[in-house]
Short mmCIF file of C-alpha atoms in Angstrom, two decimals:
data_model
loop_
_atom_site.label_atom_id
_atom_site.label_comp_id
_atom_site.label_asym_id
_atom_site.label_seq_id
_atom_site.Cartn_x
_atom_site.Cartn_y
_atom_site.Cartn_z
CA MET N 1 -14.59 292.05 245.28
CA MET N 2 -11.22 293.77 245.75
CA LEU N 3 -8.46 291.28 245.22
CA SER N 4 -5.92 293.40 247.08
CA ASP N 5 -7.73 291.97 250.12
CA PRO N 6 -7.71 288.27 251.07
CA VAL N 7 -10.00 286.24 248.84
CA ASP N 8 -12.88 284.31 250.36
CA LEU N 9 -12.69 281.35 248.00
CA SER N 10 -15.76 279.70 249.49
CA ALA N 11 -17.83 282.72 248.42
CA ASP N 12 -15.90 284.07 245.43
CA LEU N 13 -14.83 280.99 243.46
CA GLY N 14 -17.48 281.42 240.78
CA LYS N 15 -16.76 285.15 240.42
CA LEU N 16 -13.05 284.84 239.80
CA THR N 17 -11.53 285.63 236.43
CA ILE N 18 -8.03 284.90 235.22
CA ALA N 19 -7.09 288.60 235.35
CA LYS N 20 -8.42 288.98 238.91
CA VAL N 21 -6.57 285.89 240.04
CA GLN N 22 -3.34 287.08 238.45
CA ARG N 23 -3.66 290.40 240.28
CA ALA N 24 -4.28 288.56 243.54
CA PHE N 25 -1.23 286.36 242.97
CA ALA N 26 0.87 289.47 242.33
CA ALA N 27 -0.49 291.19 245.45
CA GLY N 28 0.17 288.15 247.58
CA THR N 29 -3.48 287.85 248.64
CA LEU N 30 -3.96 284.46 246.98
CA THR N 31 -1.78 281.44 246.31
CA ALA N 32 -1.98 278.88 243.56
CA GLU N 33 -2.17 276.16 246.19
CA ALA N 34 -5.18 277.76 247.91
CA LEU N 35 -6.99 278.31 244.62
CA THR N 36 -6.27 274.78 243.43
CA GLN N 37 -7.45 273.31 246.72
CA ALA N 38 -10.67 275.33 246.47
CA CYS N 39 -11.28 273.94 242.97
CA LEU N 40 -10.54 270.42 244.16
CA ASP N 41 -13.01 270.92 247.00
CA GLN N 42 -15.59 272.10 244.47
CA ILE N 43 -14.93 269.03 242.34
CA ALA N 44 -15.40 266.80 245.37
CA ALA N 45 -18.68 268.53 246.18
CA GLN N 46 -20.17 268.83 242.68
CA ASN N 47 -18.61 266.26 240.37
CA PRO N 48 -20.39 263.20 241.82
CA ARG N 49 -23.66 264.78 240.69
CA ILE N 50 -22.60 266.61 237.51
CA ASN N 51 -20.05 264.06 236.20
CA ALA N 52 -17.87 266.55 234.37
CA ILE N 53 -14.40 265.22 235.23
CA ILE N 54 -13.66 261.55 234.59
CA PHE N 55 -9.93 261.47 235.46
CA ALA N 56 -8.44 263.64 238.19
CA CYS N 57 -4.81 264.73 237.86
CA ASP N 58 -3.12 263.64 241.06
CA ASP N 59 -0.25 266.13 240.76
CA ALA N 60 -2.37 269.32 240.75
CA LEU N 61 -1.50 270.43 244.28
CA SER N 62 2.20 269.69 243.89
CA VAL N 63 2.28 271.69 240.65
CA ALA N 64 0.50 274.56 242.42
CA ARG N 65 2.97 274.52 245.31
CA ASP N 66 5.87 274.60 242.89
CA ILE N 67 4.39 277.61 241.12
CA ASP N 68 3.99 279.40 244.46
CA ARG N 69 7.62 278.61 245.30
CA ARG N 70 8.85 279.90 241.98
CA ARG N 71 6.73 283.04 242.24
CA GLN N 72 8.07 283.69 245.73
CA ALA N 73 11.60 283.29 244.38
CA GLY N 74 10.94 285.88 241.69
CA GLU N 75 11.18 283.50 238.76
CA LYS N 76 9.55 284.38 235.46
CA LEU N 77 6.33 282.39 235.11
CA GLY N 78 4.03 281.55 232.23
CA PRO N 79 0.92 283.61 231.46
CA LEU N 80 -1.46 281.08 233.03
CA ALA N 81 0.74 280.25 236.03
CA GLY N 82 -1.44 278.96 238.85
CA ILE N 83 -4.70 278.98 236.86
CA PRO N 84 -6.71 275.74 237.33
CA VAL N 85 -8.04 274.32 234.06
CA VAL N 86 -9.44 271.09 232.62
CA VAL N 87 -8.90 269.35 229.28
CA LYS N 88 -11.22 267.27 227.15
CA ASP N 89 -10.77 263.51 227.39
CA THR N 90 -9.89 263.26 223.68
CA VAL N 91 -6.69 265.27 224.27
CA ASP N 92 -3.55 263.22 224.96
CA LEU N 93 -2.12 263.86 228.43
CA VAL N 94 0.84 261.81 229.62
CA GLY N 95 0.00 259.57 232.55
CA TYR N 96 -3.72 259.33 231.77
CA PRO N 97 -5.61 257.20 229.24
CA THR N 98 -7.32 258.79 226.27
CA THR N 99 -10.69 257.02 226.11
CA ALA N 100 -12.82 259.20 223.82
CA GLY N 101 -15.77 258.24 226.02
CA TRP N 102 -15.78 254.68 224.64
CA SER N 103 -15.90 251.68 226.95
CA LEU N 104 -13.67 249.69 224.60
CA LEU N 105 -10.93 252.27 225.11
CA TYR N 106 -10.94 252.06 228.90
CA SER N 107 -9.68 249.12 230.93
CA GLY N 108 -12.01 250.00 233.78
CA THR N 109 -14.94 248.96 231.60
CA GLY N 110 -13.32 245.90 230.05
CA GLY N 111 -11.51 247.60 227.19
CA ILE N 112 -7.91 248.52 226.49
CA ASP N 113 -6.08 251.70 227.53
CA LEU N 114 -4.42 254.16 225.17
CA PHE N 115 -1.60 255.82 227.09
CA PRO N 116 0.24 258.46 225.03
CA GLU N 117 4.02 258.69 225.24
CA ARG N 118 3.83 262.50 224.94
CA ASP N 119 1.33 265.27 225.46
CA ALA N 120 -0.73 266.73 222.66
CA PRO N 121 0.76 270.11 221.68
CA VAL N 122 -2.16 271.97 223.28
CA ALA N 123 -1.67 270.13 226.57
CA ALA N 124 2.07 270.76 226.47
CA ARG N 125 1.42 274.46 225.85
CA LEU N 126 -0.96 274.69 228.79
CA LYS N 127 1.68 273.14 231.03
CA SER N 128 4.34 275.47 229.65
CA ALA N 129 2.05 278.45 230.34
CA GLY N 130 1.85 277.33 233.98
CA ALA N 131 -1.77 276.21 233.95
CA ILE N 132 -2.68 273.62 236.57
CA ILE N 133 -4.50 270.79 234.83
CA LEU N 134 -7.06 269.39 237.26
CA GLY N 135 -8.41 266.57 235.13
CA LYS N 136 -9.84 265.22 231.90
CA THR N 137 -13.50 265.76 231.07
CA ASN N 138 -16.35 263.60 229.84
CA VAL N 139 -17.39 263.19 226.20
CA PRO N 140 -19.93 261.01 224.36
CA LYS N 141 -18.67 257.83 222.76
CA LEU N 142 -16.11 258.80 220.09
CA SER N 143 -17.35 262.41 220.31
CA TRP N 144 -20.10 261.53 217.87
CA THR N 145 -22.77 264.02 219.04
CA GLY N 146 -22.91 267.73 219.76
CA THR N 147 -25.86 267.30 222.11
CA HIS N 148 -24.94 265.19 225.18
CA ALA N 149 -22.56 262.65 226.73
CA ASN N 150 -25.23 260.11 227.65
CA ASP N 151 -23.48 257.13 226.07
CA SER N 152 -20.05 257.74 227.60
CA TRP N 153 -18.62 254.83 229.58
CA ALA N 154 -18.57 257.28 232.49
CA GLY N 155 -22.29 258.04 232.24
CA PRO N 156 -24.12 261.27 231.39
CA THR N 157 -22.85 264.75 232.18
CA LEU N 158 -25.48 267.14 233.48
CA ASN N 159 -26.21 270.67 232.33
CA VAL N 160 -25.21 272.81 235.32
CA VAL N 161 -27.77 275.52 234.46
CA GLN N 162 -30.71 273.17 233.85
CA PRO N 163 -29.97 269.54 234.84
CA ASP N 164 -33.00 268.18 233.02
CA LEU N 165 -31.77 269.59 229.68
CA VAL N 166 -28.94 268.44 227.43
CA PRO N 167 -25.51 269.85 228.35
CA GLY N 168 -24.30 270.22 224.77
CA GLY N 169 -21.57 268.05 223.34
CA SER N 170 -19.18 266.68 222.67
CA SER N 171 -17.21 268.90 225.09
CA ALA N 172 -19.96 268.40 227.65
CA GLY N 173 -17.64 267.78 230.59
CA THR N 174 -15.43 270.79 229.91
CA ALA N 175 -18.42 273.14 229.82
CA ALA N 176 -19.94 271.62 232.95
CA ALA N 177 -16.67 271.88 234.88
CA VAL N 178 -16.38 275.57 233.99
CA ALA N 179 -20.04 276.29 234.73
CA ALA N 180 -19.83 274.47 238.09
CA HIS N 181 -16.80 276.53 239.21
CA MET N 182 -14.50 273.49 239.25
CA CYS N 183 -11.92 275.46 237.25
CA LEU N 184 -11.51 278.86 235.62
CA ALA N 185 -11.48 277.66 232.01
CA GLY N 186 -11.27 274.49 229.98
CA LEU N 187 -10.03 273.03 226.73
CA ALA N 188 -12.71 271.95 224.26
CA GLU N 189 -12.67 270.66 220.69
CA GLU N 190 -15.09 270.93 217.79
CA THR N 191 -15.78 269.06 214.58
CA GLY N 192 -19.45 269.95 214.38
CA GLY N 193 -20.65 272.17 217.23
CA SER N 194 -18.67 270.65 220.07
CA ILE N 195 -17.35 273.97 221.40
CA GLN N 196 -20.25 276.26 220.60
CA ASN N 197 -23.02 273.86 221.66
CA PRO N 198 -21.89 273.12 225.23
CA ALA N 199 -20.81 276.72 225.76
CA SER N 200 -24.20 278.08 224.70
CA SER N 201 -26.07 275.31 226.51
CA GLN N 202 -24.49 276.27 229.83
CA ALA N 203 -24.35 280.08 229.46
CA LEU N 204 -20.62 280.23 228.76
CA VAL N 205 -18.21 281.72 226.26
CA GLY N 206 -16.74 279.38 223.65
CA ILE N 207 -14.17 280.24 221.00
CA LYS N 208 -14.12 278.05 217.88
CA PRO N 209 -10.99 279.39 216.18
CA THR N 210 -10.14 279.56 212.52
CA VAL N 211 -9.00 276.10 211.45
CA GLY N 212 -5.21 276.18 211.60
CA LEU N 213 -4.89 278.64 214.49
CA VAL N 214 -4.56 275.88 217.13
CA PRO N 215 -2.86 272.51 216.53
CA ASN N 216 -5.08 269.44 216.79
CA SER N 217 -2.45 266.70 216.62
CA GLY N 218 -2.50 264.37 219.59
CA VAL N 219 -6.29 264.55 219.77
CA VAL N 220 -8.64 261.68 218.87
CA PRO N 221 -9.95 262.76 215.46
CA LEU N 222 -13.24 262.80 213.67
CA SER N 223 -11.83 264.87 210.82
CA ALA N 224 -8.38 266.42 210.67
CA ASN N 225 -9.89 268.77 208.09
CA ARG N 226 -12.58 270.09 210.45
CA ASP N 227 -11.36 269.40 213.99
CA VAL N 228 -10.33 272.50 215.94
CA LEU N 229 -9.51 273.11 219.60
CA GLY N 230 -10.49 276.15 221.62
CA PRO N 231 -11.42 277.41 225.08
CA ILE N 232 -14.62 277.47 227.08
CA ALA N 233 -14.71 280.03 229.88
CA ARG N 234 -17.07 282.18 231.93
CA CYS N 235 -16.12 285.45 230.22
CA VAL N 236 -14.64 286.53 226.90
CA GLU N 237 -11.39 287.85 228.39
CA ASP N 238 -10.67 284.52 230.09
CA ALA N 239 -11.32 282.64 226.86
CA ALA N 240 -8.98 285.01 224.99
CA LEU N 241 -6.20 284.57 227.56
CA PHE N 242 -6.59 280.79 227.29
CA LEU N 243 -6.46 281.00 223.49
CA ASP N 244 -3.19 282.92 223.75
CA ALA N 245 -1.63 279.93 225.47
CA ILE N 246 -2.61 277.28 222.90
CA ALA N 247 -2.54 279.12 219.54
CA GLY N 248 0.24 279.20 217.01
CA PHE N 249 2.51 277.23 214.73
CA THR N 250 4.01 273.84 215.45
CA THR N 251 5.85 271.66 212.95
CA GLU N 252 3.81 268.74 214.25
CA ASP N 253 0.70 270.21 212.63
CA PRO N 254 1.72 271.83 209.32
CA LYS N 255 -1.62 273.57 208.77
CA THR N 256 -0.82 275.85 211.74
CA LEU N 257 1.83 277.53 209.58
CA ALA N 258 -1.07 279.55 208.18
CA SER N 259 -1.54 281.12 211.62
CA VAL N 260 1.75 283.01 211.37
CA GLY N 261 0.97 286.71 211.14
CA HIS N 262 -2.58 286.27 212.42
CA ILE N 263 -1.90 286.30 216.16
CA PRO N 264 -2.13 289.88 217.44
CA GLU N 265 0.83 291.48 219.14
CA GLY N 266 0.18 291.28 222.86
CA GLY N 267 -2.29 288.42 222.44
CA PHE N 268 -6.00 288.01 221.78
CA ALA N 269 -6.97 289.69 225.04
CA ALA N 270 -4.99 292.84 224.32
CA GLY N 271 -6.96 296.00 223.70
CA LEU N 272 -10.41 294.69 224.59
CA SER N 273 -12.79 297.62 224.73
CA PRO N 274 -16.45 298.08 225.68
CA ASP N 275 -16.73 300.35 222.63
CA ALA N 276 -15.66 297.78 220.06
CA LEU N 277 -19.16 297.54 218.53
CA VAL N 278 -19.44 301.25 217.78
CA GLY N 279 -19.85 301.74 214.03
CA LYS N 280 -19.45 298.04 213.26
CA ARG N 281 -21.68 296.51 210.60
CA ILE N 282 -23.23 293.24 211.82
CA GLY N 283 -25.08 290.80 209.57
CA LEU N 284 -28.23 289.14 210.91
CA TYR N 285 -29.61 285.62 210.63
CA GLY N 286 -32.10 284.95 207.87
CA PRO N 287 -33.15 282.48 205.17
CA GLY N 288 -30.30 283.60 202.94
CA TRP N 289 -27.91 281.89 205.36
CA ARG N 290 -30.15 278.98 206.31
CA LYS N 291 -33.82 278.29 205.67
CA ASP N 292 -34.49 276.89 209.16
CA PRO N 293 -36.71 279.33 211.11
CA LEU N 294 -36.17 280.37 214.72
CA SER N 295 -38.69 279.36 217.36
CA PRO N 296 -41.10 282.14 218.43
CA GLU N 297 -39.32 282.63 221.75
CA ALA N 298 -35.91 282.60 220.05
CA VAL N 299 -37.21 285.39 217.80
CA GLU N 300 -38.15 287.42 220.89
CA LEU N 301 -34.75 286.92 222.47
CA TYR N 302 -32.95 287.66 219.21
CA ASP N 303 -34.95 290.86 218.77
CA ARG N 304 -33.80 291.96 222.20
CA ALA N 305 -30.21 291.11 221.31
CA LYS N 306 -30.51 293.17 218.14
CA SER N 307 -31.63 296.18 220.17
CA GLU N 308 -28.70 295.63 222.53
CA LEU N 309 -26.29 295.56 219.60
CA VAL N 310 -27.73 298.82 218.30
CA ALA N 311 -27.50 300.38 221.76
CA ALA N 312 -23.83 299.38 221.81
CA GLY N 313 -23.30 301.29 218.57
CA ALA N 314 -23.58 298.56 215.94
CA ILE N 315 -25.20 298.95 212.53
CA LEU N 316 -27.37 295.95 211.65
CA VAL N 317 -27.69 294.45 208.17
CA GLU N 318 -30.70 292.22 207.58
CA ASP N 319 -30.03 288.81 206.01
CA PRO N 320 -26.97 289.78 203.95
CA PHE N 321 -26.86 286.32 202.32
CA ALA N 322 -30.29 286.77 200.72
CA GLY N 323 -30.18 285.95 197.02
CA THR N 324 -26.71 284.39 197.13
CA GLY N 325 -27.76 280.74 197.12
CA PHE N 326 -25.65 280.13 200.22
CA ALA N 327 -28.41 278.18 202.00
CA ASP N 328 -28.79 275.76 199.10
CA HIS N 329 -25.41 274.15 199.73
CA ARG N 330 -26.22 272.71 203.16
CA GLN N 331 -27.07 268.98 203.17
CA ILE N 332 -28.14 266.98 206.19
CA THR N 333 -26.31 263.68 205.95
CA PRO N 334 -28.72 260.72 205.99
CA GLY N 335 -28.52 258.91 209.30
CA THR N 336 -27.96 262.10 211.29
CA PRO N 337 -30.63 264.31 212.84
CA PHE N 338 -29.26 267.72 211.78
CA PHE N 339 -25.66 267.38 210.64
CA ASP N 340 -23.70 267.95 207.42
CA GLY N 341 -20.88 265.44 207.80
CA ARG N 342 -18.90 266.15 204.67
CA GLY N 343 -15.19 266.15 205.42
CA LEU N 344 -15.39 263.30 207.91
CA GLU N 345 -14.66 260.72 205.21
CA SER N 346 -10.98 260.92 206.13
CA LEU N 347 -11.56 259.37 209.59
CA PRO N 348 -9.71 256.07 208.86
CA PHE N 349 -6.63 257.93 207.59
CA ASP N 350 -6.77 260.50 210.41
CA MET N 351 -7.24 257.83 213.08
CA GLY N 352 -4.25 255.92 211.78
CA ALA N 353 -2.10 259.06 212.06
CA TYR N 354 -3.36 259.64 215.59
CA LEU N 355 -2.62 256.08 216.70
CA ARG N 356 0.90 256.18 215.28
CA ARG N 357 1.62 259.29 217.35
CA LEU N 358 0.79 257.44 220.57
CA GLY N 359 4.10 255.62 220.28
CA PRO N 360 5.29 252.03 219.70
CA LYS N 361 4.00 250.77 223.04
CA ALA N 362 0.39 251.83 222.42
CA ALA N 363 -2.28 249.13 222.55
CA LEU N 364 -3.51 250.18 219.09
CA GLN N 365 -1.13 251.11 216.27
CA THR N 366 -3.18 251.23 213.08
CA TRP N 367 -6.67 251.66 211.70
CA ALA N 368 -6.78 247.89 211.22
CA ASP N 369 -6.17 247.52 214.98
CA PHE N 370 -9.02 249.94 215.61
CA VAL N 371 -11.36 247.99 213.34
CA ARG N 372 -10.53 244.72 215.11
CA LEU N 373 -11.25 246.30 218.48
CA ALA N 374 -14.51 247.76 217.18
CA GLN N 375 -15.91 244.40 216.07
CA ALA N 376 -17.37 243.94 219.53
CA GLU N 377 -19.32 247.18 219.18
CA ASP N 378 -18.89 248.51 215.65
CA PRO N 379 -19.54 252.28 215.59
CA LEU N 380 -19.40 252.25 211.78
CA ALA N 381 -22.16 249.68 211.32
CA LYS N 382 -25.41 250.72 209.67
CA GLY N 383 -27.54 252.49 212.25
CA ALA N 384 -24.61 252.90 214.66
CA ILE N 385 -23.31 256.27 215.79
CA LEU N 386 -20.90 256.70 212.87
CA GLY N 387 -22.79 254.60 210.36
CA TYR N 388 -23.71 257.75 208.44
CA LEU N 389 -20.11 257.98 207.19
CA HIS N 390 -21.00 255.43 204.53
CA GLU N 391 -23.32 258.06 203.02
CA LEU N 392 -20.41 260.43 202.39
CA PRO N 393 -18.44 260.64 199.13
CA ASP N 394 -14.94 259.13 199.21
CA PHE N 395 -15.55 257.11 202.39
CA ALA N 396 -15.65 253.77 200.59
CA ALA N 397 -12.36 254.58 198.89
CA VAL N 398 -10.74 255.53 202.20
CA LEU N 399 -11.86 252.26 203.76
CA GLN N 400 -10.23 250.33 200.93
CA ASN N 401 -6.88 252.00 201.56
CA PRO N 402 -6.89 253.84 204.92
CA ASP N 403 -3.15 254.62 204.67
CA LEU N 404 -3.66 256.65 201.50
CA PRO N 405 -4.57 260.33 202.01
CA PRO N 406 -8.06 260.84 200.55
CA ALA N 407 -8.71 263.47 197.90
CA LEU N 408 -11.98 264.77 199.46
CA SER N 409 -12.85 266.56 196.24
CA GLU N 410 -16.48 267.29 197.17
CA PHE N 411 -15.49 268.60 200.59
CA THR N 412 -12.83 270.93 199.19
CA ALA N 413 -15.17 272.16 196.47
CA LEU N 414 -17.84 272.95 199.06
CA LYS N 415 -15.29 274.67 201.30
CA THR N 416 -14.22 276.82 198.35
CA THR N 417 -17.84 277.74 197.59
CA TYR N 418 -18.57 278.70 201.19
CA LEU N 419 -15.45 280.81 201.51
CA ARG N 420 -16.06 282.65 198.23
CA LEU N 421 -19.65 283.43 199.14
CA VAL N 422 -18.73 284.62 202.64
CA GLU N 423 -15.98 286.83 201.26
CA ALA N 424 -18.28 288.31 198.62
CA VAL N 425 -21.08 289.01 201.13
CA PHE N 426 -18.73 290.61 203.65
CA ILE N 427 -17.27 292.87 200.96
CA ARG N 428 -20.62 293.78 199.39
CA HIS N 429 -22.22 294.74 202.69
CA ARG N 430 -19.01 296.01 204.32
CA LEU N 431 -19.60 293.63 207.22
CA ASP N 432 -17.42 293.32 210.28
CA ALA N 433 -19.13 290.15 211.55
CA LEU N 434 -22.34 288.15 211.72
CA ALA N 435 -24.29 287.77 214.96
CA TYR N 436 -26.78 284.90 215.02
CA PRO N 437 -28.70 283.03 217.69
CA GLN N 438 -26.45 280.04 218.26
CA MET N 439 -29.48 277.69 218.27
CA LEU N 440 -32.83 277.76 216.53
CA GLY N 441 -34.72 277.22 219.78
CA ALA N 442 -34.51 276.08 223.37
CA LEU N 443 -32.55 273.03 224.47
CA PRO N 444 -34.18 269.57 224.35
CA GLY N 445 -34.53 267.36 227.40
CA LEU N 446 -31.54 265.35 228.59
CA HIS N 447 -33.05 261.98 227.65
CA SER N 448 -35.50 263.18 224.99
CA GLY N 449 -33.49 261.73 222.11
CA GLU N 450 -33.74 265.09 220.33
CA ALA N 451 -30.68 266.88 218.97
CA ILE N 452 -29.63 270.48 219.46
CA ARG N 453 -30.48 272.46 216.35
CA GLU N 454 -27.84 275.09 215.67
CA THR N 455 -27.63 277.89 213.11
CA THR N 456 -24.00 277.56 212.03
CA VAL N 457 -22.75 274.00 212.57
CA GLY N 458 -21.59 272.58 209.25
CA GLU N 459 -21.13 275.87 207.47
CA LEU N 460 -18.52 277.08 209.97
CA ASN N 461 -16.80 273.72 210.32
CA ILE N 462 -16.56 273.03 206.61
CA ALA N 463 -15.44 276.57 205.75
CA GLY N 464 -13.08 276.68 208.75
CA LEU N 465 -14.41 280.06 209.90
CA PRO N 466 -14.09 281.37 213.46
CA GLY N 467 -17.10 281.71 215.76
CA ILE N 468 -17.45 282.96 219.33
CA THR N 469 -20.47 282.24 221.51
CA VAL N 470 -21.51 284.61 224.28
CA PRO N 471 -24.44 284.46 226.73
CA ALA N 472 -27.38 286.59 225.58
CA GLY N 473 -30.14 285.81 228.08
CA TYR N 474 -32.43 282.99 229.07
CA TYR N 475 -35.67 281.44 227.87
CA ARG N 476 -38.64 281.67 230.20
CA SER N 477 -37.88 278.07 231.18
CA GLY N 478 -34.44 279.14 232.40
CA ALA N 479 -32.58 277.54 229.47
CA PRO N 480 -29.69 279.71 228.23
CA PHE N 481 -29.91 281.72 225.03
CA GLY N 482 -26.64 282.58 223.29
CA LEU N 483 -25.35 284.55 220.34
CA ILE N 484 -22.55 283.43 218.07
CA PHE N 485 -20.36 286.03 216.39
CA VAL N 486 -19.00 284.75 213.06
CA GLY N 487 -16.30 286.26 210.88
CA ARG N 488 -14.00 285.67 207.95
CA LEU N 489 -10.90 283.53 208.17
CA TRP N 490 -8.34 284.83 210.69
CA GLN N 491 -10.69 287.45 212.11
CA ASP N 492 -10.56 285.76 215.51
CA ALA N 493 -9.19 288.83 217.31
CA ARG N 494 -11.88 291.09 215.86
CA LEU N 495 -14.63 288.69 216.88
CA ILE N 496 -13.23 288.44 220.40
CA GLY N 497 -13.39 292.22 220.65
CA LEU N 498 -16.99 292.36 219.44
CA ALA N 499 -18.11 289.54 221.72
CA HIS N 500 -16.41 291.22 224.69
CA ALA N 501 -18.16 294.50 223.96
CA TYR N 502 -21.56 292.79 223.76
CA GLU N 503 -20.87 290.84 226.94
CA GLN N 504 -19.87 293.95 228.88
CA ALA N 505 -22.85 295.93 227.58
CA THR N 506 -25.36 293.28 228.66
CA LEU N 507 -23.84 291.08 231.41
CA HIS N 508 -26.54 288.48 230.82
CA ARG N 509 -24.71 285.56 232.35
CA LYS N 510 -25.77 284.47 235.82
CA PRO N 511 -23.68 282.01 237.85
CA ALA N 512 -25.21 278.56 237.54
CA LEU N 513 -24.33 277.73 241.15
CA ALA N 514 -24.77 279.98 244.16
#
């Protein structure tokens, strides 16, 4: 497709990339209005079945027309000007309720509405970059699972690649919207797999940045210590361009001060090369990292991926964590199927901070308000979706005084241990990155009740390390198989380069819709 020629959006929508669209805008062969209308038409055609977008932004076309007018007038525009995107429901967006997938937080299902008085920083940055926000996307109730959105007040979101399989969560709707060509990229958020799981489940690219690279204020929390926002897109370059728009310091989120000096000049998409894997030392998955074995078919697909990495010039290092004791530190929290929840004890304190940011007119102001609302359907009760929090150290103390910042001594000690071990292994083996299968095996069925079993969730989230998922093939059933590239803190740009090189060497991804 040559974008110097008019674009046939009915045929090319799923093949477009941000760079191609930007070239078409510059050449005058495409307008933001036409592209936005094509995405809205796709939403109208596909969303009733897939259920990715739960709130449509009614100003999308007017924003697109204004961008076209400004471009025609020669005004300087933002880097994502005219690019249609979606944002996760948990992200505050002025004019739309933030429901976190919970019926009690939506008036349309008998609950109350939380309307923010200002955008979350990431939403404000997308607007400033010129992105056209098409809508907010579906999540499971309170983002509690990385597997599906089945218990959302809006109903389940389908996996666009395989509708009978789980879509990944909690950013299920964002991934489905991207996979179904409703937008070019979307905003996701992760506490425990919620970027990497839906991206891998639907053959997409997901970037889980280093904690502190992207602000997470103005987003319904599970853990301010683990929550991180990042993009889901159809290719690595698009995800990197999206990351450029949302990354960086804001005084509203002090931990982002650590990002200063770690954002590459020219952005994360600058200098991407198909040769980036040449000579790079890549660590492989093994029992030294985690004792959970891969399924037989996952082993076959991983073996192929290893050969592809070698063909791209990489040097492979078998199980570099062997003998380090790294795997011994993982603990599955009782009451969860496959999740280490340490660090989530701070939820009452974090939720209180989130509610205060909504403004004085918000229907909920404090954690006590939240608890009173939750009495009708208590998510913290024993056996409920967040009941496992009572198994975590410090949670009882936080409940007693939710306005007091918790110490989280066990969480910080574990984070220190993980970071020291990762640093030591990377130095000892002169590693540039790790490349693991993102999941241990194929996806479970949509209503099977089984959870996705990942290889890195917990370790990455507790340590705060970056990870980038990239499509790496398909199981014989048609379910996607993905790799996740993992690196040290602030190695986001390097990982993006490696993932791009692998993607371009293999081109495994197939459009989910014709």
